[in-house]
Coordinates of C-alpha atoms in Angstrom, one line a residue:
M1 CA -6.5 56.2 77.1
A2 CA -6.6 54.8 80.7
I3 CA -6.4 57.4 83.3
E4 CA -3.6 55.3 85.1
Q5 CA -1.5 55.7 81.8
S6 CA -2.3 59.4 81.0
E7 CA -1.3 60.6 84.4
P8 CA 2.4 59.7 83.9
L9 CA 2.6 61.1 80.5
Q10 CA 1.1 64.4 81.7
R11 CA 3.6 64.4 84.6
I12 CA 6.5 63.8 82.3
L13 CA 5.4 66.7 79.9
R14 CA 4.9 69.0 82.7
G15 CA 8.4 68.1 83.9
L16 CA 9.9 68.9 80.6
T17 CA 8.1 72.3 80.5
A18 CA 9.3 73.1 83.9
G19 CA 12.7 72.3 83.1
T20 CA 13.1 69.2 85.5
D21 CA 16.3 67.3 84.9
P22 CA 16.0 65.1 81.4
G23 CA 17.7 62.1 83.0
R24 CA 15.3 61.9 85.7
L25 CA 12.4 62.3 83.3
L26 CA 14.1 59.3 81.4
H27 CA 13.8 57.2 84.5
Q28 CA 10.1 58.2 85.2
A29 CA 9.4 57.4 81.5
L30 CA 10.7 54.0 82.0
S31 CA 9.1 53.0 84.9
A32 CA 5.8 54.3 83.7
A33 CA 6.2 52.2 80.5
V34 CA 6.9 49.0 82.4
Q35 CA 4.0 49.7 84.5
A36 CA 1.6 50.2 81.5
A37 CA 3.0 47.3 79.6
R38 CA 2.4 45.1 82.6
G39 CA 6.1 44.0 82.5
N40 CA 8.6 43.5 85.1
L41 CA 11.9 44.8 83.7
G42 CA 12.6 47.8 81.6
L43 CA 15.7 49.2 79.7
L44 CA 16.2 52.4 77.9
L45 CA 19.1 52.4 75.5
G46 CA 20.5 55.5 73.6
L47 CA 23.0 55.5 70.6
V48 CA 26.5 57.0 71.3
D49 CA 28.9 57.0 68.5
G50 CA 26.4 54.6 66.8
V51 CA 26.8 52.1 69.5
G52 CA 23.8 51.2 71.9
T53 CA 24.4 52.5 75.5
P54 CA 22.1 51.9 78.5
L55 CA 20.8 55.2 79.7
A56 CA 18.1 53.9 82.4
S57 CA 17.0 50.4 83.6
T58 CA 14.7 49.3 86.3
G59 CA 17.0 46.3 87.5
T60 CA 19.4 43.8 86.2
V61 CA 19.3 43.9 82.6
P62 CA 19.3 40.3 81.1
P63 CA 20.6 39.8 77.3
L64 CA 17.1 39.4 76.2
L65 CA 16.3 43.0 76.8
T66 CA 19.6 44.3 75.1
E67 CA 18.9 42.3 72.1
V68 CA 15.4 43.3 71.5
A69 CA 16.2 46.9 71.8
D70 CA 19.2 46.5 69.2
A71 CA 16.5 44.8 67.2
A72 CA 14.3 47.7 67.4
I73 CA 17.2 50.2 66.5
A74 CA 18.1 48.2 63.6
S75 CA 14.6 47.7 62.0
G76 CA 13.2 51.2 63.1
R77 CA 10.1 49.5 64.3
L78 CA 8.6 47.6 67.1
A79 CA 10.7 44.5 67.9
R80 CA 9.8 41.3 69.9
R81 CA 11.9 38.6 71.3
S82 CA 11.3 35.7 73.4
S83 CA 13.7 33.7 75.7
R84 CA 14.5 30.1 74.6
D85 CA 12.4 28.4 77.2
G86 CA 9.4 30.7 76.5
R87 CA 9.1 32.0 79.8
R88 CA 9.9 35.8 79.1
T89 CA 9.0 37.9 76.6
A90 CA 10.5 41.3 75.5
V91 CA 9.3 44.2 73.4
A92 CA 11.0 47.3 72.4
E93 CA 10.0 50.6 70.5
C94 CA 12.9 52.9 68.8
L95 CA 13.3 56.5 70.1
R96 CA 13.2 59.3 67.5
V97 CA 14.3 62.7 67.5
G98 CA 12.9 64.2 64.1
N99 CA 13.6 61.5 61.6
R100 CA 16.6 60.1 63.6
I101 CA 16.9 57.0 65.6
V102 CA 18.5 57.7 68.8
G103 CA 17.8 54.8 70.8
A104 CA 15.1 52.1 72.0
L105 CA 12.6 51.5 74.9
A106 CA 12.4 47.9 76.0
V107 CA 10.1 46.3 78.4
A108 CA 10.2 42.4 79.5
G109 CA 7.7 40.3 81.2
S110 CA 5.4 37.2 81.1
P111 CA 4.2 36.2 77.8
S112 CA 0.6 35.8 78.8
T113 CA 0.5 39.4 80.4
L114 CA 2.9 41.7 78.5
E115 CA 1.1 44.5 76.7
P116 CA 3.1 46.3 74.1
G117 CA 0.3 48.8 73.0
P118 CA 1.3 51.8 75.3
L119 CA 5.1 51.4 74.4
P120 CA 5.0 53.9 71.4
L121 CA 3.6 56.7 73.7
F122 CA 6.2 56.3 76.5
A123 CA 8.8 56.1 73.7
D124 CA 7.9 59.3 72.3
C125 CA 8.0 61.1 75.9
A126 CA 11.5 59.5 76.2
S127 CA 12.7 60.9 73.1
L128 CA 11.6 64.3 74.1
A129 CA 13.4 64.0 77.3
L130 CA 16.6 63.1 75.4
A131 CA 16.1 65.9 73.0
H132 CA 16.0 68.2 76.0
R133 CA 19.2 66.9 77.7
P134 CA 21.6 69.7 77.9
A135 CA 24.9 69.8 75.9
P136 CA 27.8 68.6 78.0
V137 CA 30.5 70.7 78.7
P138 CA 34.2 69.2 78.9
T139 CA 34.8 68.4 82.5
S140 CA 38.4 69.3 82.3
A141 CA 40.9 70.9 80.0
T142 CA 42.7 67.3 79.6
E143 CA 39.3 65.9 78.4
F144 CA 39.2 68.6 75.8
L145 CA 42.6 68.4 74.7
E146 CA 42.3 64.4 74.4
A147 CA 39.2 64.8 72.1
L148 CA 41.3 67.4 69.8
V149 CA 44.2 65.1 69.6
R150 CA 41.9 62.3 68.4
V151 CA 40.8 64.7 65.6
G152 CA 44.3 65.5 64.7
S153 CA 45.6 61.9 65.0
D154 CA 45.1 61.2 61.1
L155 CA 46.2 63.1 58.1
D156 CA 43.4 61.7 55.9
R157 CA 40.9 64.5 55.2
S158 CA 37.8 62.2 55.4
S159 CA 39.1 60.6 58.9
V160 CA 39.6 64.1 60.2
V161 CA 36.1 65.0 59.4
T162 CA 34.6 61.9 60.7
R163 CA 36.7 62.3 63.9
M164 CA 35.6 66.0 64.0
L165 CA 31.8 65.1 64.2
E166 CA 32.6 62.3 66.8
A167 CA 34.1 64.7 68.9
A168 CA 31.6 67.3 68.7
E169 CA 28.9 64.5 69.9
A170 CA 31.4 63.6 72.8
L171 CA 32.0 67.1 74.0
F172 CA 29.2 69.0 73.2
G173 CA 26.4 66.4 72.9
A174 CA 25.9 67.3 69.2
R175 CA 23.1 64.7 68.3
A176 CA 23.6 65.1 64.4
G177 CA 25.6 67.6 62.0
F178 CA 27.4 67.7 58.8
C179 CA 30.5 69.2 57.2
A180 CA 30.3 71.3 54.3
V181 CA 33.8 71.8 52.6
T182 CA 35.0 74.4 50.1
D183 CA 36.1 73.1 46.8
G184 CA 37.3 76.1 44.8
A185 CA 34.3 78.4 44.4
A186 CA 31.8 75.4 45.1
V187 CA 30.7 74.2 48.4
R188 CA 29.7 70.5 48.9
I189 CA 28.5 68.4 51.7
S190 CA 31.1 65.7 52.4
H191 CA 30.2 63.9 55.7
I192 CA 26.8 63.5 57.5
R193 CA 26.3 62.3 61.1
G194 CA 23.0 61.4 62.6
L195 CA 21.0 62.6 59.5
D196 CA 19.9 60.8 56.4
R197 CA 21.4 62.1 53.1
E198 CA 18.0 62.8 51.6
T199 CA 17.0 65.1 54.6
V200 CA 20.0 67.1 54.0
S201 CA 19.5 67.2 50.2
I202 CA 15.9 68.6 50.7
A203 CA 17.3 71.1 53.3
S204 CA 20.0 72.2 50.9
R205 CA 17.4 73.2 48.3
H206 CA 15.9 76.0 50.7
P207 CA 17.2 79.6 49.9
E208 CA 18.5 80.1 53.4
F209 CA 20.4 76.9 53.4
R210 CA 23.6 78.8 51.9
A211 CA 23.7 81.3 54.7
L212 CA 23.7 78.3 57.2
I213 CA 27.1 77.1 55.6
T214 CA 28.9 80.4 54.9
S215 CA 28.6 82.6 58.0
P216 CA 31.9 84.1 58.9
G217 CA 31.6 83.4 62.4
L218 CA 29.7 81.3 64.9
R219 CA 26.1 81.3 64.1
V220 CA 23.0 79.8 66.2
D221 CA 19.7 79.2 64.5
P222 CA 16.6 78.2 66.7
P223 CA 14.4 75.2 65.9
T224 CA 12.0 77.4 64.4
H225 CA 14.4 78.5 61.6
P226 CA 13.2 77.0 58.3
V227 CA 16.1 75.1 57.3
V228 CA 16.7 73.6 61.0
A229 CA 13.0 72.8 61.0
L230 CA 13.7 70.7 58.0
L231 CA 16.9 69.0 59.4
S232 CA 15.4 68.5 63.0
D233 CA 11.7 68.7 62.9
G234 CA 11.7 71.8 65.0
I235 CA 13.5 70.0 68.0
E236 CA 17.2 71.1 68.0
T237 CA 19.0 74.2 67.6
A238 CA 21.6 74.5 64.8
V239 CA 25.2 75.7 65.7
G240 CA 27.3 76.7 62.3
L241 CA 31.2 76.9 63.0
P242 CA 33.2 78.2 60.1
L243 CA 36.2 76.3 59.3
Q244 CA 39.3 78.5 58.2
A245 CA 43.0 78.6 58.4
D246 CA 45.5 81.6 57.4
G247 CA 42.4 83.5 56.3
R248 CA 41.4 80.7 53.8
P249 CA 38.1 79.1 54.0
L250 CA 37.9 75.5 54.4
G251 CA 34.4 74.9 54.9
H252 CA 31.7 74.6 57.6
L253 CA 30.7 72.5 60.5
V254 CA 27.0 72.4 61.4
L255 CA 25.9 70.7 64.6
L256 CA 22.4 69.9 66.0
L257 CA 22.3 70.5 69.7
G258 CA 19.5 70.1 72.2
E259 CA 19.7 73.9 73.2
A260 CA 21.3 77.1 72.3
P261 CA 24.8 77.1 73.9
Q262 CA 25.7 79.6 76.5
A263 CA 28.5 82.0 76.4
A264 CA 31.1 79.6 78.0
L265 CA 30.0 76.9 75.5
R266 CA 30.4 79.2 72.6
V267 CA 33.9 80.0 73.5
T268 CA 34.6 76.2 73.7
L269 CA 33.1 75.6 70.4
D270 CA 35.0 78.6 68.8
A271 CA 38.2 77.0 69.9
F272 CA 37.0 73.6 68.8
A273 CA 36.4 75.0 65.4
R274 CA 40.0 76.8 65.2
Y275 CA 41.8 73.5 66.0
A276 CA 39.6 71.5 63.9
S277 CA 40.5 74.0 61.2
L278 CA 44.2 73.3 61.6
A279 CA 43.7 69.6 61.4
L280 CA 41.8 70.0 58.2
R281 CA 44.5 72.3 56.7
S282 CA 47.3 69.7 57.7
A283 CA 45.3 66.9 56.0
D284 CA 44.9 69.2 53.0
V285 CA 48.7 69.7 53.0
Y286 CA 49.3 66.3 53.5
R287 CA 47.0 65.2 50.6
R288 CA 48.9 67.8 48.3
V289 CA 52.3 66.5 49.3
G290 CA 51.2 63.1 48.5
D291 CA 49.8 64.1 45.1
K292 CA 53.2 65.8 44.4
E293 CA 55.1 62.7 45.3
E294 CA 52.5 60.3 43.2
Q295 CA 53.2 62.8 40.2
L296 CA 57.0 62.9 40.8
A297 CA 57.0 59.1 41.1
A298 CA 54.9 58.8 38.0
V299 CA 57.3 60.9 36.1
V300 CA 60.4 59.1 37.4
H301 CA 59.0 55.5 36.8
G302 CA 57.8 56.6 33.4
M303 CA 60.9 57.8 32.4
P304 CA 62.8 55.1 29.9
N305 CA 66.1 56.5 31.3
P306 CA 67.5 54.6 34.3
V307 CA 66.7 57.3 37.4
I308 CA 67.9 57.0 41.0
V309 CA 67.0 59.5 43.6
V310 CA 68.7 59.6 46.9
D311 CA 68.5 61.6 50.2
H312 CA 71.2 63.6 51.7
D313 CA 72.8 60.7 53.5
A314 CA 72.9 58.9 50.0
R315 CA 70.2 56.4 50.7
F316 CA 67.8 55.3 48.2
V317 CA 64.5 57.2 48.0
M318 CA 63.3 56.2 44.5
I319 CA 64.4 54.0 41.9
N320 CA 62.4 53.6 38.6
G321 CA 62.3 50.4 36.5
A322 CA 65.0 50.9 34.0
A323 CA 67.4 51.7 37.1
A324 CA 66.3 48.6 38.8
E325 CA 66.6 46.3 35.8
L326 CA 70.2 47.8 34.8
F327 CA 71.5 47.7 38.5
E328 CA 69.6 44.5 39.5
L329 CA 68.0 46.3 42.4
A330 CA 64.8 45.4 44.1
G331 CA 63.1 48.5 43.6
A332 CA 61.0 49.6 46.5
F333 CA 62.6 47.3 48.8
E334 CA 65.8 49.3 48.5
V335 CA 64.3 52.6 49.6
G336 CA 66.0 53.5 53.0
H337 CA 69.1 51.6 52.3
P338 CA 72.6 53.1 51.4
V339 CA 73.7 53.3 47.8
T340 CA 77.4 52.2 48.7
G341 CA 78.1 48.9 47.2
R342 CA 74.7 48.4 45.4
L343 CA 75.4 50.0 42.0
G344 CA 78.6 48.0 41.2
N345 CA 80.4 50.9 40.0
R346 CA 82.3 53.1 42.4
A347 CA 82.4 56.2 40.4
L348 CA 78.7 56.2 40.3
E349 CA 78.2 55.6 43.9
A350 CA 80.8 58.4 44.7
M351 CA 78.8 61.0 42.6
L352 CA 75.8 60.4 45.0
R353 CA 77.6 60.9 48.1
P354 CA 77.0 64.5 49.7
D355 CA 80.7 65.4 49.8
S356 CA 81.3 64.7 46.1
D357 CA 81.1 67.2 43.2
F358 CA 77.6 66.6 41.9
S359 CA 78.3 68.7 38.8
Q360 CA 80.7 66.0 37.2
Q361 CA 79.6 64.1 34.5
L362 CA 80.7 60.6 33.3
E363 CA 80.5 58.1 30.3
L364 CA 80.8 54.6 31.3
A365 CA 79.8 51.0 30.0
L366 CA 77.1 49.3 32.3
G367 CA 75.1 46.0 32.0
R368 CA 75.9 42.5 31.7
G369 CA 76.4 40.6 28.5
E370 CA 76.9 43.2 25.8
P371 CA 77.5 46.4 27.9
R372 CA 76.0 49.5 26.7
V373 CA 77.4 53.0 27.0
Y374 CA 75.9 55.4 29.3
H375 CA 76.1 59.2 30.1
A376 CA 75.8 59.8 33.8
A377 CA 74.9 63.1 35.1
V378 CA 74.0 64.1 38.8
R379 CA 71.8 67.0 40.0
Q380 CA 71.4 68.3 43.5
V381 CA 67.9 68.3 44.9
A382 CA 67.3 71.2 47.3
S383 CA 64.6 72.8 49.3
L384 CA 63.1 76.4 48.3
G385 CA 65.6 77.8 50.9
G386 CA 68.5 76.1 49.1
R387 CA 68.9 73.4 51.8
P388 CA 70.3 70.3 50.2
L389 CA 67.8 67.4 50.1
G390 CA 69.4 64.7 48.2
R391 CA 70.6 64.0 44.7
V392 CA 69.3 62.5 41.5
L393 CA 71.3 60.3 39.1
V394 CA 70.0 60.1 35.3
L395 CA 71.6 57.9 32.7
D396 CA 71.3 58.4 29.2
D397 CA 71.8 55.4 26.9
V398 CA 74.3 56.9 24.3
T399 CA 75.3 53.6 23.0
T400 CA 74.3 54.3 19.5
E401 CA 75.7 57.7 19.5
A402 CA 79.2 56.3 20.7
E403 CA 79.0 53.7 17.8
T404 CA 77.9 56.2 15.2
H405 CA 80.8 58.6 16.6
Q406 CA 83.2 55.5 16.4
M407 CA 82.1 54.6 12.8
K408 CA 82.3 58.3 11.6
S409 CA 85.9 58.3 13.1
D410 CA 86.6 55.0 10.9
F411 CA 85.0 56.5 7.9
V412 CA 87.1 59.6 8.1
A413 CA 90.3 57.3 8.4
V414 CA 89.1 55.1 5.6
I415 CA 88.3 58.2 3.2
G416 CA 91.6 59.6 4.1
H417 CA 93.4 56.2 2.9
E418 CA 91.1 55.9 -0.1
L419 CA 92.0 59.7 -1.3
R420 CA 95.6 59.3 -0.4
T421 CA 96.3 56.2 -2.5
P422 CA 95.1 57.7 -5.9
T423 CA 96.5 60.9 -5.2
T424 CA 99.9 59.4 -4.4
V425 CA 99.9 57.3 -7.7
I426 CA 98.7 60.3 -9.7
K427 CA 101.5 62.6 -8.1
G428 CA 104.4 59.9 -8.6
Y429 CA 103.6 59.6 -12.2
L430 CA 103.2 63.3 -12.9
H431 CA 106.5 63.9 -11.2
T432 CA 108.0 61.2 -13.5
L433 CA 106.4 62.8 -16.5
I434 CA 107.3 66.4 -15.8
N435 CA 111.1 65.5 -15.0
R436 CA 111.9 62.6 -17.3
G437 CA 108.9 62.6 -19.8
D438 CA 111.0 63.2 -23.0
A439 CA 113.4 60.4 -22.0
L440 CA 110.6 57.9 -21.7
D441 CA 109.5 55.8 -24.6
A442 CA 105.9 55.8 -25.9
N443 CA 104.6 52.8 -24.0
T444 CA 105.8 53.7 -20.6
R445 CA 104.3 57.2 -21.2
Q446 CA 101.0 55.6 -22.1
L447 CA 101.3 53.4 -19.1
A448 CA 101.6 56.3 -16.7
L449 CA 99.0 58.4 -18.3
G450 CA 96.5 55.3 -18.4
S451 CA 97.3 55.1 -14.6
I452 CA 96.8 58.6 -13.8
D453 CA 93.4 58.4 -15.8
S454 CA 92.3 55.3 -14.0
N455 CA 93.0 56.9 -10.5
V456 CA 91.3 60.2 -11.4
D457 CA 88.2 58.0 -12.3
R458 CA 88.6 56.3 -9.0
L459 CA 88.7 59.7 -7.3
I460 CA 85.5 60.7 -9.1
R461 CA 83.5 57.6 -8.4
L462 CA 84.5 58.2 -4.6
I463 CA 83.4 61.7 -4.7
E464 CA 80.1 60.7 -6.5
D465 CA 79.5 58.2 -3.7
L466 CA 79.9 60.7 -1.0
L467 CA 77.8 63.2 -2.9
F468 CA 74.9 60.5 -3.3
V469 CA 74.9 59.7 0.5
S470 CA 74.7 63.2 1.2
S471 CA 71.8 63.9 -1.3
V472 CA 69.6 60.6 0.1
D473 CA 70.2 61.6 3.6
S474 CA 68.8 65.0 2.8
N475 CA 66.2 63.5 0.7
R476 CA 67.5 65.3 -2.7
A477 CA 68.2 62.1 -4.6
T478 CA 66.6 62.0 -8.0
L479 CA 65.9 59.4 -10.4
H480 CA 65.9 59.5 -14.3
V481 CA 64.0 56.7 -15.4
E482 CA 63.5 55.2 -18.8
E483 CA 62.4 51.8 -20.4
V484 CA 65.5 49.6 -19.9
D485 CA 66.3 46.0 -20.8
L486 CA 67.9 44.7 -17.6
G487 CA 69.1 41.6 -19.3
E488 CA 71.2 43.5 -21.6
L489 CA 72.7 45.6 -18.6
V490 CA 73.5 42.4 -16.8
D491 CA 75.1 41.0 -19.8
T492 CA 77.9 43.7 -19.8
Y493 CA 79.3 42.1 -16.5
K494 CA 80.0 38.9 -18.2
G495 CA 83.8 38.0 -17.9
E496 CA 86.6 35.6 -16.6
R497 CA 85.2 35.1 -13.3
V498 CA 81.7 36.3 -13.8
S499 CA 78.8 34.3 -15.4
V500 CA 75.1 35.5 -16.0
R501 CA 72.0 33.4 -15.8
R502 CA 68.9 35.1 -17.2
P503 CA 65.9 34.5 -19.3
R504 CA 66.5 34.6 -23.0
R505 CA 63.7 37.2 -24.0
E506 CA 64.0 40.8 -23.0
L507 CA 63.5 42.1 -19.4
Q508 CA 61.9 45.6 -19.9
L509 CA 61.3 47.7 -16.6
T510 CA 61.0 51.1 -16.0
A511 CA 64.2 52.3 -13.9
D512 CA 67.1 54.6 -13.7
P513 CA 69.8 52.6 -15.8
A514 CA 72.9 54.5 -14.4
K515 CA 71.5 53.7 -10.8
V516 CA 70.6 50.0 -11.4
D517 CA 74.2 49.7 -13.0
Q518 CA 75.7 51.3 -10.0
V519 CA 74.0 48.6 -7.7
L520 CA 75.3 45.9 -10.0
H521 CA 78.7 47.2 -9.9
H522 CA 79.0 47.4 -6.1
L523 CA 77.5 43.9 -5.7
V524 CA 79.7 42.5 -8.2
E525 CA 83.0 44.2 -7.2
N526 CA 82.3 43.0 -3.6
A527 CA 81.8 39.4 -4.8
L528 CA 84.8 39.4 -6.8
K529 CA 87.0 41.4 -4.0
Y530 CA 85.9 38.9 -1.2
S531 CA 86.0 35.7 -2.9
K532 CA 88.5 33.8 -5.0
G533 CA 86.2 31.7 -7.1
D534 CA 83.7 32.4 -9.7
V535 CA 80.8 35.0 -9.4
R536 CA 77.4 34.3 -10.7
I537 CA 74.5 36.9 -11.4
E538 CA 71.0 35.3 -11.6
V539 CA 68.1 37.1 -13.0
A540 CA 64.4 35.9 -12.6
N541 CA 61.3 37.3 -14.0
R542 CA 58.5 37.2 -11.4
G543 CA 55.7 39.0 -13.3
D544 CA 55.5 42.5 -11.7
E545 CA 59.0 42.1 -10.1
V546 CA 62.4 41.2 -11.4
H547 CA 64.8 39.5 -8.7
V548 CA 68.6 39.9 -9.3
A549 CA 71.1 37.9 -7.1
V550 CA 74.8 38.1 -7.2
V551 CA 76.1 34.7 -5.7
D552 CA 79.8 34.2 -4.6
R553 CA 81.5 31.3 -2.9
G554 CA 83.5 33.4 -0.6
P555 CA 84.3 32.8 3.3
G556 CA 80.7 33.8 4.0
I557 CA 79.5 36.4 6.6
Y558 CA 78.8 35.8 10.3
S559 CA 75.0 35.8 10.9
G560 CA 75.3 38.6 13.6
D561 CA 76.6 41.0 11.0
V562 CA 74.2 40.2 8.1
A563 CA 71.7 42.7 9.6
R564 CA 74.2 45.7 9.6
L565 CA 75.5 45.1 6.4
F566 CA 73.5 48.0 4.7
D567 CA 73.9 50.6 7.4
R568 CA 75.7 53.5 6.7
F569 CA 79.4 53.9 8.1
W570 CA 79.3 50.2 8.9
Q571 CA 82.0 47.6 8.1
L572 CA 82.5 44.2 8.7
D573 CA 86.1 44.4 10.4
G574 CA 89.0 46.7 10.0
S575 CA 91.5 44.0 9.0
S576 CA 89.1 42.7 6.1
T577 CA 88.5 46.2 5.1
R578 CA 92.1 47.3 5.1
S579 CA 93.2 44.4 3.2
H580 CA 90.7 44.8 0.4
G581 CA 90.3 48.6 0.4
G582 CA 87.0 50.5 0.1
T583 CA 85.1 52.9 2.3
G584 CA 82.1 50.7 3.3
L585 CA 79.5 52.9 1.9
G586 CA 78.9 50.5 -1.1
L587 CA 76.2 48.3 0.4
Y588 CA 74.5 51.3 2.0
I589 CA 74.4 53.1 -1.4
C590 CA 72.8 49.9 -3.1
R591 CA 70.2 49.7 -0.4
R592 CA 69.1 53.3 -1.0
L593 CA 69.4 53.2 -4.6
V594 CA 67.0 50.1 -4.6
E595 CA 64.6 51.6 -2.2
A596 CA 64.4 54.8 -4.1
H597 CA 63.2 52.4 -7.0
G598 CA 60.5 50.9 -4.4
G599 CA 62.6 47.8 -4.1
R600 CA 64.1 45.8 -1.6
I601 CA 67.5 44.1 -1.1
W602 CA 68.9 41.7 1.3
C603 CA 71.7 39.1 2.0
E604 CA 71.9 35.5 2.7
S605 CA 75.1 34.0 3.8
R606 CA 76.7 30.8 5.3
L607 CA 80.2 30.6 6.8
G608 CA 82.6 28.6 4.5
V609 CA 79.9 28.5 1.7
G610 CA 79.4 31.8 0.3
S611 CA 77.1 34.8 0.1
S612 CA 74.1 35.8 -2.1
F613 CA 73.0 39.3 -2.3
T614 CA 69.5 39.9 -4.0
F615 CA 67.7 42.8 -4.9
V616 CA 64.2 43.1 -6.3
L617 CA 62.9 45.8 -8.5
P618 CA 59.2 46.4 -9.4
R619 CA 58.6 46.7 -13.2
Y620 CA 57.0 50.0 -12.8
P621 CA 58.2 51.8 -9.6
P622 CA 55.7 54.0 -7.6
E623 CA 56.3 57.6 -7.4
V624 CA 59.0 57.7 -4.7
G625 CA 61.1 60.7 -4.1
D626 CA 62.0 63.0 -6.9
V627 CA 61.7 61.0 -10.5
D628 CA 62.4 62.5 -13.7
R629 CA 60.9 60.3 -16.3
T630 CA 62.6 61.9 -19.2
A631 CA 65.2 59.6 -20.7
R632 CA 69.1 61.0 -20.5
P633 CA 71.1 60.8 -23.6
A634 CA 74.0 59.1 -22.1
R635 CA 74.4 57.1 -18.9
D636 CA 76.8 57.7 -16.1
S637 CA 79.8 55.2 -15.8
A638 CA 79.5 52.3 -13.3
V639 CA 80.6 53.8 -9.8
G640 CA 81.9 51.1 -7.5
S641 CA 85.3 51.9 -5.8
S642 CA 83.7 52.7 -2.7
S643 CA 82.3 49.3 -2.0
G644 CA 83.1 47.4 1.1
R645 CA 81.3 45.0 3.4

């Protein structure tokens, strides 16, 4: 090394040892570098908040010098640039503190004389001077408070930690650092500044690393500490600041400073850590509140029931999809707007007002087209201290329950009528026989007794129908199956208005003959009751199945009613039912009897043309429900008086 190059280097090193102002030493290093490289301009660029900032220069700085310095920082090695006219060349070497790039030293001069060889030596000297710069102390309380305000200006946890590290660099000259956050019983490194993650990862494996991030108070470790040496190559001092609020640990902030902080700076660092802890806790609280709100929103929006949440002033807070569809609302766009006039129902809107009785409940019809019946209930939302925050409206669709209740009411009325008619006839004839029986001739007495007998049978059949409905609903229906000739069974229905069309040969199948007869009786009785023309029974052999259809030429059935014909407690209309009698249970009983055999039943109908009721039975039914395969000695009589569409 030439003597003219070594003397400036030795002078700078002696200045560092003697405690000379590092800023002055930076200027000396830059001037010596320009001279040694035979240039005419120099620039010393430092990284502040990740942005290149001029620290020293030997004159007016042309863009070429800044460009080459930025290139050296970006690439991490010597960079060279030339002007467009080729008259000037610039070279730059990056400055490093440990493994970190903290700036660049750039020199410009003539392309024919510029010599970049000495540049790395002077860059190392400048790096040492940068490392020995004293930590800045806030010049005023205002500066300190402004930095703290920037830390707490965001409620996002990640942003708070990032601003925390930025403020530590601005206030205390922290050249690097990281934040370790407490996550339950574990501690993890969440943010790193000025260090590469691999360096921190290597240091974290050292046995003494945990003590660095778990100290109960401010901790200062010298460059010779084994963990600090790994982080800074033995150049900087580590300062550990515990982050805690309300006695609960939140994490630890570790900063790398140029020198150990003095007493005054330690007080400031403690105050900084306390405020940073509060900002971090606020971010955690905000995150937990946000999580709770998201959970509540997920629950509300996941409910199939229409749900509306309002605040204390009856303004929309939350509207789930079902409510938005029912009331034709714009969902999130309605939030903040008053409820009044938006639900299309004054009673519901009144329930959500803060001055109304929130304990009331309503049952009302809502929706366009075919309105559905809803049960509306409102509950007050209050804080833990009891302060009212708003109200929540929940609507339950009770359309099916309301229809079922109405059908049950109608069914009870029908049953009352069906019981009253035969009992009135029986009572009338018995009264006549008791009071004037001896005076009546034999034919009249026989007529009265025959009428009593038929009406008693009618009552028995009605009771059997009710008992059967109860048994199938409780899964207690039993089939007594045997080999039966379906053709022979169907032939018993031939009459003046009933004809049969079936194959001539026997139609043997395994079934409960009484139950099959019951199905036929209901269908044939319905066909005769609701039509004035002939009724035809058609039987077809389909191999493993037998199809039976009862066809009439009555008025037909409206297509919208066909789907519900086989439902329990459902009838076509009151006037038709009352004019023809019946309970409306007949087709429901048919469906359940056919299904008990493993078959199916359906209806095809055209208005003004007629109807066809078809059921299909397998030749050998599967084991469905309780099946007794022991033949009975006698078959029950046909049951059909409770038919009715």
